CSV table of C-alpha atoms and ligand atoms in Angstrom, one decimal:
chain,number,residue,atom,x,y,z
A,1,MET,CA,11.3,15.6,-1.5
A,2,ALA,CA,12.5,13.2,1.1
A,3,GLN,CA,14.9,14.1,3.7
A,4,GLN,CA,16.4,10.5,3.7
A,5,GLN,CA,19.8,9.7,2.0
A,6,ARG,CA,19.3,8.7,-1.7
A,7,THR,CA,20.8,5.7,-2.8
A,8,GLY,CA,19.5,5.4,-6.5
A,9,LEU,CA,17.7,2.2,-5.0
A,10,LEU,CA,15.1,2.2,-7.9
A,11,GLU,CA,17.1,3.9,-10.6
A,12,GLY,CA,15.8,3.2,-14.1
A,13,LYS,CA,12.5,1.4,-12.8
A,14,THR,CA,8.9,2.4,-13.5
A,15,ILE,CA,6.8,1.9,-10.5
A,16,VAL,CA,2.9,1.9,-10.4
A,17,ILE,CA,1.0,2.8,-7.4
A,18,VAL,CA,-2.5,1.9,-7.5
A,19,GLY,CA,-4.7,3.5,-4.6
A,20,ALA,CA,-2.1,6.5,-4.2
A,21,GLY,CA,-3.7,8.3,-1.3
A,22,PRO,CA,-2.7,11.5,0.5
A,23,GLY,CA,-0.7,10.0,3.1
A,24,PHE,CA,1.3,6.7,2.7
A,25,GLY,CA,0.8,6.7,-1.1
A,26,ARG,CA,2.1,10.2,-1.6
A,27,ARG,CA,5.0,9.6,0.7
A,28,LEU,CA,5.8,6.4,-1.2
A,29,ALA,CA,5.5,8.3,-4.7
A,30,LEU,CA,7.8,11.1,-3.5
A,31,ARG,CA,10.3,8.7,-1.9
A,32,ALA,CA,10.4,6.1,-4.9
A,33,ALA,CA,11.0,9.1,-7.3
A,34,ALA,CA,13.8,10.4,-5.1
A,35,GLU,CA,15.4,6.9,-5.4
A,36,GLY,CA,15.4,7.2,-9.2
A,37,ALA,CA,12.0,5.7,-10.2
A,38,THR,CA,9.5,6.9,-12.8
A,39,VAL,CA,6.3,6.8,-10.6
A,40,VAL,CA,2.8,6.3,-11.9
A,41,VAL,CA,0.2,7.4,-9.4
A,42,ALA,CA,-3.0,6.0,-9.8
A,43,ALA,CA,-6.4,6.4,-7.8
A,44,ARG,CA,-9.9,8.0,-8.4
A,45,THR,CA,-9.0,11.8,-7.5
A,46,ALA,CA,-7.4,13.2,-10.4
A,47,SER,CA,-6.7,16.6,-8.6
A,48,ARG,CA,-4.7,15.1,-5.7
A,49,LEU,CA,-2.7,13.0,-8.2
A,50,ASP,CA,-1.9,16.0,-10.3
A,51,ALA,CA,-0.7,17.8,-7.1
A,52,MET,CA,1.5,14.8,-6.3
A,53,VAL,CA,3.0,14.8,-9.9
A,54,HIS,CA,3.6,18.4,-9.5
A,55,ASP,CA,5.5,17.9,-6.2
A,56,ILE,CA,7.6,15.1,-7.5
A,57,ARG,CA,8.5,17.0,-10.8
A,58,SER,CA,9.1,20.2,-8.8
A,59,ALA,CA,12.0,18.2,-6.8
A,60,GLY,CA,13.4,16.9,-10.0
A,61,GLY,CA,11.9,13.5,-10.0
A,62,ARG,CA,9.7,11.8,-12.9
A,63,ALA,CA,6.1,11.0,-12.5
A,64,TYR,CA,2.6,11.1,-14.3
A,65,SER,CA,-0.9,10.2,-13.2
A,66,VAL,CA,-3.7,8.1,-14.4
A,67,ALA,CA,-7.1,8.1,-12.9
A,68,VAL,CA,-8.3,4.6,-12.0
A,69,ASP,CA,-11.3,2.9,-10.3
A,70,ALA,CA,-9.5,-0.3,-9.2
A,71,SER,CA,-12.9,-2.0,-8.7
A,72,ASP,CA,-13.8,-1.5,-12.4
A,73,ALA,CA,-12.0,-3.9,-14.9
A,74,THR,CA,-12.3,-1.6,-17.8
A,75,SER,CA,-10.7,1.4,-16.0
A,76,VAL,CA,-7.8,-0.8,-14.7
A,77,ARG,CA,-7.3,-2.0,-18.4
A,78,VAL,CA,-7.1,1.6,-19.5
A,79,LEU,CA,-4.6,2.4,-16.8
A,80,ARG,CA,-2.3,-0.5,-18.3
A,81,GLU,CA,-2.9,0.9,-21.8
A,82,LYS,CA,-1.8,4.3,-20.7
A,83,VAL,CA,1.4,3.1,-19.0
A,84,ALA,CA,2.0,0.9,-22.0
A,85,GLU,CA,2.1,4.2,-24.0
A,86,HIS,CA,5.0,5.4,-21.9
A,87,THR,CA,7.1,2.3,-21.3
A,88,ASP,CA,7.3,-1.4,-22.6
A,89,ALA,CA,8.2,-2.6,-18.8
A,90,VAL,CA,7.1,-2.0,-15.4
A,91,HIS,CA,9.4,-3.0,-12.5
A,92,GLY,CA,7.0,-2.4,-9.4
A,93,LEU,CA,3.3,-2.5,-8.8
A,94,VAL,CA,2.0,-1.6,-5.2
A,95,ASN,CA,-1.7,-2.4,-4.5
A,96,SER,CA,-2.8,0.0,-1.9
A,97,ALA,CA,-6.3,1.0,-2.8
A,98,PHE,CA,-8.5,1.0,0.3
A,99,ALA,CA,-12.0,2.2,1.6
A,100,THR,CA,-13.1,2.2,5.1
A,101,PRO,CA,-14.8,-0.9,5.8
A,102,SER,CA,-18.0,-1.5,8.0
A,103,MET,CA,-16.7,-1.4,11.6
A,104,LYS,CA,-19.8,-3.2,12.9
A,105,PRO,CA,-19.9,-6.6,14.4
A,106,LEU,CA,-20.6,-9.2,11.7
A,107,ALA,CA,-24.2,-10.0,13.0
A,108,GLN,CA,-25.1,-6.4,11.9
A,109,THR,CA,-22.8,-6.1,8.9
A,110,ASP,CA,-24.6,-6.5,5.6
A,111,HIS,CA,-22.9,-8.9,3.1
A,112,GLU,CA,-23.0,-6.2,0.6
A,113,GLN,CA,-20.4,-4.2,2.6
A,114,ILE,CA,-18.1,-7.2,3.1
A,115,ALA,CA,-18.2,-7.9,-0.6
A,116,ARG,CA,-17.5,-4.4,-1.5
A,117,GLY,CA,-14.3,-4.6,0.7
A,118,ILE,CA,-13.3,-7.7,-0.9
A,119,ASP,CA,-13.9,-6.3,-4.3
A,120,LEU,CA,-11.7,-3.4,-3.9
A,121,SER,CA,-8.9,-4.8,-1.7
A,122,VAL,CA,-8.6,-8.3,-3.1
A,123,LEU,CA,-10.2,-8.3,-6.6
A,124,GLY,CA,-8.7,-4.9,-7.2
A,125,ALA,CA,-5.3,-6.1,-6.5
A,126,LEU,CA,-5.9,-9.0,-8.6
A,127,ARG,CA,-7.2,-7.0,-11.5
A,128,ALA,CA,-4.1,-4.7,-11.5
A,129,THR,CA,-1.7,-7.6,-11.1
A,130,GLN,CA,-3.2,-9.5,-13.9
A,131,GLU,CA,-3.2,-6.6,-16.3
A,132,PHE,CA,0.4,-5.7,-15.5
A,133,THR,CA,1.9,-9.2,-15.5
A,134,PRO,CA,3.1,-8.9,-19.1
A,135,LEU,CA,4.9,-5.5,-18.3
A,136,LEU,CA,6.2,-6.8,-15.0
A,137,GLU,CA,7.4,-9.8,-16.8
A,138,ALA,CA,9.2,-7.4,-19.2
A,139,GLY,CA,10.6,-5.6,-16.2
A,140,GLY,CA,12.9,-8.5,-15.4
A,141,ALA,CA,15.1,-7.4,-18.3
A,142,GLY,CA,15.5,-3.7,-17.0
A,143,GLY,CA,16.4,-2.2,-13.7
A,144,SER,CA,19.7,-2.0,-12.1
A,145,GLY,CA,20.2,-5.7,-11.7
A,146,THR,CA,22.5,-7.2,-9.0
A,147,GLY,CA,23.6,-10.2,-11.1
A,148,GLY,CA,20.6,-12.6,-10.6
A,149,ARG,CA,17.4,-12.3,-12.7
A,150,SER,CA,15.5,-9.6,-11.0
A,151,GLY,CA,12.0,-9.4,-12.3
A,152,GLY,CA,9.1,-7.2,-11.5
A,153,SER,CA,8.0,-6.9,-8.0
A,154,VAL,CA,4.5,-6.6,-6.6
A,155,VAL,CA,3.6,-5.3,-3.2
A,156,MET,CA,0.1,-5.8,-1.6
A,157,MET,CA,-0.6,-3.4,1.3
A,158,ALA,CA,-2.4,-5.4,3.9
A,159,SER,CA,-2.7,-4.6,7.5
A,160,ALA,CA,-1.7,-6.1,10.9
A,161,VAL,CA,-5.4,-6.7,11.5
A,162,ILE,CA,-4.7,-10.1,10.0
A,163,HIS,CA,-3.1,-11.0,13.4
A,164,HIS,CA,-6.2,-10.4,15.5
A,165,SER,CA,-9.8,-10.8,15.7
A,166,ARG,CA,-10.9,-7.8,17.7
A,167,GLU,CA,-14.5,-6.9,17.7
A,168,ARG,CA,-15.7,-4.7,14.8
A,169,TYR,CA,-12.8,-5.4,12.8
A,170,ALA,CA,-14.1,-8.4,10.8
A,171,GLY,CA,-15.0,-7.0,7.5
A,172,TYR,CA,-11.4,-5.4,7.4
A,173,LYS,CA,-9.7,-8.7,8.5
A,174,ILE,CA,-11.6,-10.7,6.1
A,175,ALA,CA,-10.6,-8.5,3.2
A,176,LYS,CA,-7.0,-8.2,4.1
A,177,THR,CA,-6.6,-11.9,5.2
A,178,ALA,CA,-7.7,-12.7,1.7
A,179,LEU,CA,-5.3,-10.2,0.1
A,180,VAL,CA,-2.5,-12.1,1.9
A,181,ALA,CA,-3.7,-15.4,0.4
A,182,LEU,CA,-4.0,-13.9,-2.9
A,183,GLY,CA,-0.3,-12.6,-2.6
A,184,HIS,CA,0.9,-16.3,-1.6
A,185,SER,CA,-0.8,-17.7,-4.8
A,186,LEU,CA,0.3,-15.1,-7.0
A,187,ALA,CA,3.9,-15.6,-5.9
A,188,THR,CA,3.6,-19.3,-6.9
A,189,GLU,CA,2.0,-18.5,-10.1
A,190,LEU,CA,4.2,-15.6,-11.2
A,191,GLY,CA,7.4,-16.8,-9.7
A,192,PRO,CA,8.3,-18.8,-12.8
A,193,ARG,CA,7.9,-15.7,-14.9
A,194,GLY,CA,10.3,-13.9,-12.7
A,195,ILE,CA,7.8,-11.7,-10.9
A,196,ARG,CA,8.0,-11.6,-7.1
A,197,VAL,CA,4.8,-10.9,-5.0
A,198,ASN,CA,5.1,-9.8,-1.2
A,199,THR,CA,2.7,-8.3,1.3
A,200,VAL,CA,3.4,-5.5,3.9
A,201,ALA,CA,1.0,-5.6,6.9
A,202,PRO,CA,1.3,-2.2,8.7
A,203,GLY,CA,0.1,-1.8,12.2
A,204,TYR,CA,-0.8,1.8,12.2
A,205,ILE,CA,0.5,4.5,9.8
A,206,TYR,CA,1.0,7.6,12.0
A,207,GLY,CA,0.2,10.4,9.7
A,208,ASP,CA,-2.5,13.1,9.2
A,209,THR,CA,-5.3,10.4,8.6
A,210,LEU,CA,-4.5,8.8,11.9
A,211,LYS,CA,-3.9,11.9,13.8
A,212,ALA,CA,-7.3,13.2,12.7
A,213,TYR,CA,-9.0,9.8,13.8
A,214,PHE,CA,-7.3,10.0,17.1
A,215,GLU,CA,-8.3,13.6,17.6
A,216,HIS,CA,-12.0,12.3,16.9
A,217,LEU,CA,-11.5,9.7,19.6
A,218,ALA,CA,-10.1,12.1,22.0
A,219,GLY,CA,-13.1,14.4,21.4
A,220,LYS,CA,-15.5,11.3,21.8
A,221,TYR,CA,-14.0,9.7,25.0
A,222,GLY,CA,-12.3,12.9,26.6
A,223,GLY,CA,-8.6,13.6,26.6
A,224,THR,CA,-6.2,14.7,24.1
A,225,LEU,CA,-4.5,13.4,20.9
A,226,GLU,CA,-1.4,12.6,23.1
A,227,ASP,CA,-3.5,10.6,25.4
A,228,VAL,CA,-4.9,8.5,22.7
A,229,TYR,CA,-1.5,8.0,21.2
A,230,GLN,CA,0.1,6.8,24.2
A,231,HIS,CA,-2.8,4.4,25.2
A,232,THR,CA,-2.4,2.9,21.6
A,233,ALA,CA,1.3,2.9,21.8
A,234,ALA,CA,1.5,1.1,25.0
A,235,LYS,CA,0.6,-2.2,23.3
A,236,MET,CA,3.9,-1.9,21.1
A,237,ASP,CA,7.2,-3.1,22.2
A,238,LEU,CA,8.7,0.2,21.1
A,239,ARG,CA,5.8,2.2,22.6
A,240,ARG,CA,5.4,4.0,19.5
A,241,LEU,CA,3.5,3.8,16.2
A,242,PRO,CA,5.2,3.5,12.9
A,243,THR,CA,5.6,6.7,10.9
A,244,GLU,CA,4.8,6.8,7.1
A,245,ASP,CA,8.4,6.5,6.4
A,246,GLU,CA,8.7,3.5,8.4
A,247,ILE,CA,6.2,1.8,6.3
A,248,VAL,CA,7.5,3.3,3.0
A,249,ASP,CA,11.0,2.0,3.7
A,250,PRO,CA,10.2,-1.8,3.6
A,251,VAL,CA,7.9,-1.3,0.6
A,252,LEU,CA,11.0,0.4,-1.1
A,253,PHE,CA,13.1,-2.4,-0.3
A,254,LEU,CA,10.7,-5.1,-1.6
A,255,LEU,CA,10.4,-3.1,-4.9
A,256,SER,CA,14.2,-2.9,-5.2
A,257,ASP,CA,16.7,-5.6,-6.6
A,258,ARG,CA,18.0,-5.8,-2.9
A,259,ALA,CA,14.9,-8.0,-2.3
A,260,SER,CA,15.5,-10.1,-5.4
A,261,GLY,CA,15.4,-13.5,-3.6
A,262,ILE,CA,12.2,-12.7,-1.6
A,263,THR,CA,8.8,-13.6,-2.7
A,264,GLY,CA,5.6,-15.0,-1.3
A,265,GLN,CA,6.3,-13.2,2.3
A,266,THR,CA,4.3,-11.1,4.6
A,267,LEU,CA,6.2,-8.5,6.4
A,268,THR,CA,4.6,-6.9,9.5
A,269,VAL,CA,5.5,-3.5,10.4
A,270,ASP,CA,3.8,-2.6,13.7
A,271,CYS,CA,6.5,-1.4,16.1
A,272,GLY,CA,6.3,-4.8,17.9
A,273,GLU,CA,2.6,-5.1,18.6
A,274,PHE,CA,2.4,-8.7,17.2
A,275,HIS,CA,5.2,-11.3,17.1
A,276,THR,CA,4.6,-13.2,13.9
B,1,LIG,N1,-3.4,4.3,7.6
B,1,LIG,C1,-3.2,3.2,8.5
B,1,LIG,O1,-2.9,3.4,9.7
B,1,LIG,C2,-3.0,1.8,7.9
B,1,LIG,C3,-2.9,0.9,8.9
B,1,LIG,C4,-2.7,-0.4,8.3
B,1,LIG,C5,-2.8,-0.8,7.0
B,1,LIG,N2,-3.1,0.4,6.1
B,1,LIG,C6,-3.3,0.0,4.7
B,1,LIG,O2,-2.2,0.7,4.0
B,1,LIG,C7,-2.5,1.2,2.8
B,1,LIG,C8,-2.4,2.6,2.6
B,1,LIG,O3,-3.0,3.4,3.8
B,1,LIG,P1,-3.8,4.7,3.8
B,1,LIG,O4,-4.4,5.0,5.0
B,1,LIG,O5,-2.7,5.7,3.3
B,1,LIG,O6,-5.0,4.5,2.8
B,1,LIG,P2,-6.1,5.5,2.2
B,1,LIG,O7,-5.5,6.8,1.8
B,1,LIG,O8,-7.3,5.5,3.0
B,1,LIG,O9,-6.5,4.6,0.9
B,1,LIG,C9,-5.6,4.8,-0.2
B,1,LIG,C10,-6.3,5.3,-1.4
B,1,LIG,O10,-7.1,4.3,-2.0
B,1,LIG,C11,-7.9,4.9,-2.9
B,1,LIG,N3,-8.9,4.2,-3.4
B,1,LIG,C12,-10.0,3.9,-2.8
B,1,LIG,N4,-11.0,3.3,-3.6
B,1,LIG,C13,-10.4,3.2,-4.9
B,1,LIG,C14,-10.7,2.7,-6.1
B,1,LIG,N5,-12.0,2.2,-6.2
B,1,LIG,N6,-9.9,2.7,-7.1
B,1,LIG,C15,-8.6,3.4,-6.9
B,1,LIG,N7,-8.2,3.9,-5.7
B,1,LIG,C16,-9.2,3.8,-4.7
B,1,LIG,C17,-8.3,6.4,-2.2
B,1,LIG,O11,-8.1,7.5,-3.2
B,1,LIG,P3,-9.2,8.0,-4.1
B,1,LIG,O12,-10.4,8.3,-3.3
B,1,LIG,O13,-8.7,9.1,-4.8
B,1,LIG,O14,-9.5,6.8,-5.1
B,1,LIG,C18,-7.3,6.5,-1.1
B,1,LIG,O15,-6.9,7.6,-0.9
B,1,LIG,C19,-4.2,0.8,2.6
B,1,LIG,O16,-4.1,-0.4,1.8
B,1,LIG,C20,-4.5,0.5,4.1
B,1,LIG,O17,-5.4,-0.5,4.2
B,1,LIG,C21,-3.3,1.6,6.6
């Protein structure tokens, strides 16, 4: 379980993570459970989800898994139905499902690839948010409130790609920028029901997935993993890349009652690559 100090930040809350992957998603699940939440991990690969649940329970936390395909409305409905069998309120929903988009220039990108990226990142987040809205609204009555009305919290996982238009990133940028727009509109629509909607835009998440990619680049262009890291980090004010925990921390904050007055915001976490 997490090495960080535990504060009971999410005590009594149920947090659903859609697109709980092996890096960021797993770390978020472990840390949310360590902060007192019951965590629902959801993605397509049941074996990985089961291993996450095992790790959380072994550390004394509460978790269960539900296999879901975020691009399939029926599957998302089944996820909500299964969660509703366990609880009558959900306090946090993290929309993190992601599949590597086409990295070709737009001129060579088939529209189907762009549409698939939007379907998963944007409509996937919308499907889940719509399904969970009644449970998130009910979540306003629970949790460890701080005095004001503290409703359910939705966090969209975007990317700092929203801040640049570099070649080959168009498909990714289009999907993640639309996700930011979705977050804004949902914040407006769901705010009166006590539900907050915010977006986190990581620059990089320096974990095993990114390390493997940097190894690949080092092999392709010559040099070492450290060379690729330093070359990339040179663009950041802090001269380093955010760790998984540095992305998890603001997500935990936005899910918590400490962020009860924050909605409709996009928080870029990139060690200072972009000043937004
Ligand atoms: N890694 C980075 O450096 C970085 C940088 C900026 C932003 N981000 C964003 O931060 C989030 C987390 O990043 P990550 O690298 O940890 O992501 P990731 O593991 O690549 O993706 C998250 C998980 O989404 C799941 N997924 C894919 N398609 C799905 C579907 N149809 N239904 C349900 N789940 C699906 C996958 O698990 P299954 O295959 O088991 O379904 C995958 O493990 C993502 O939204 C990503 O775009 C990451």
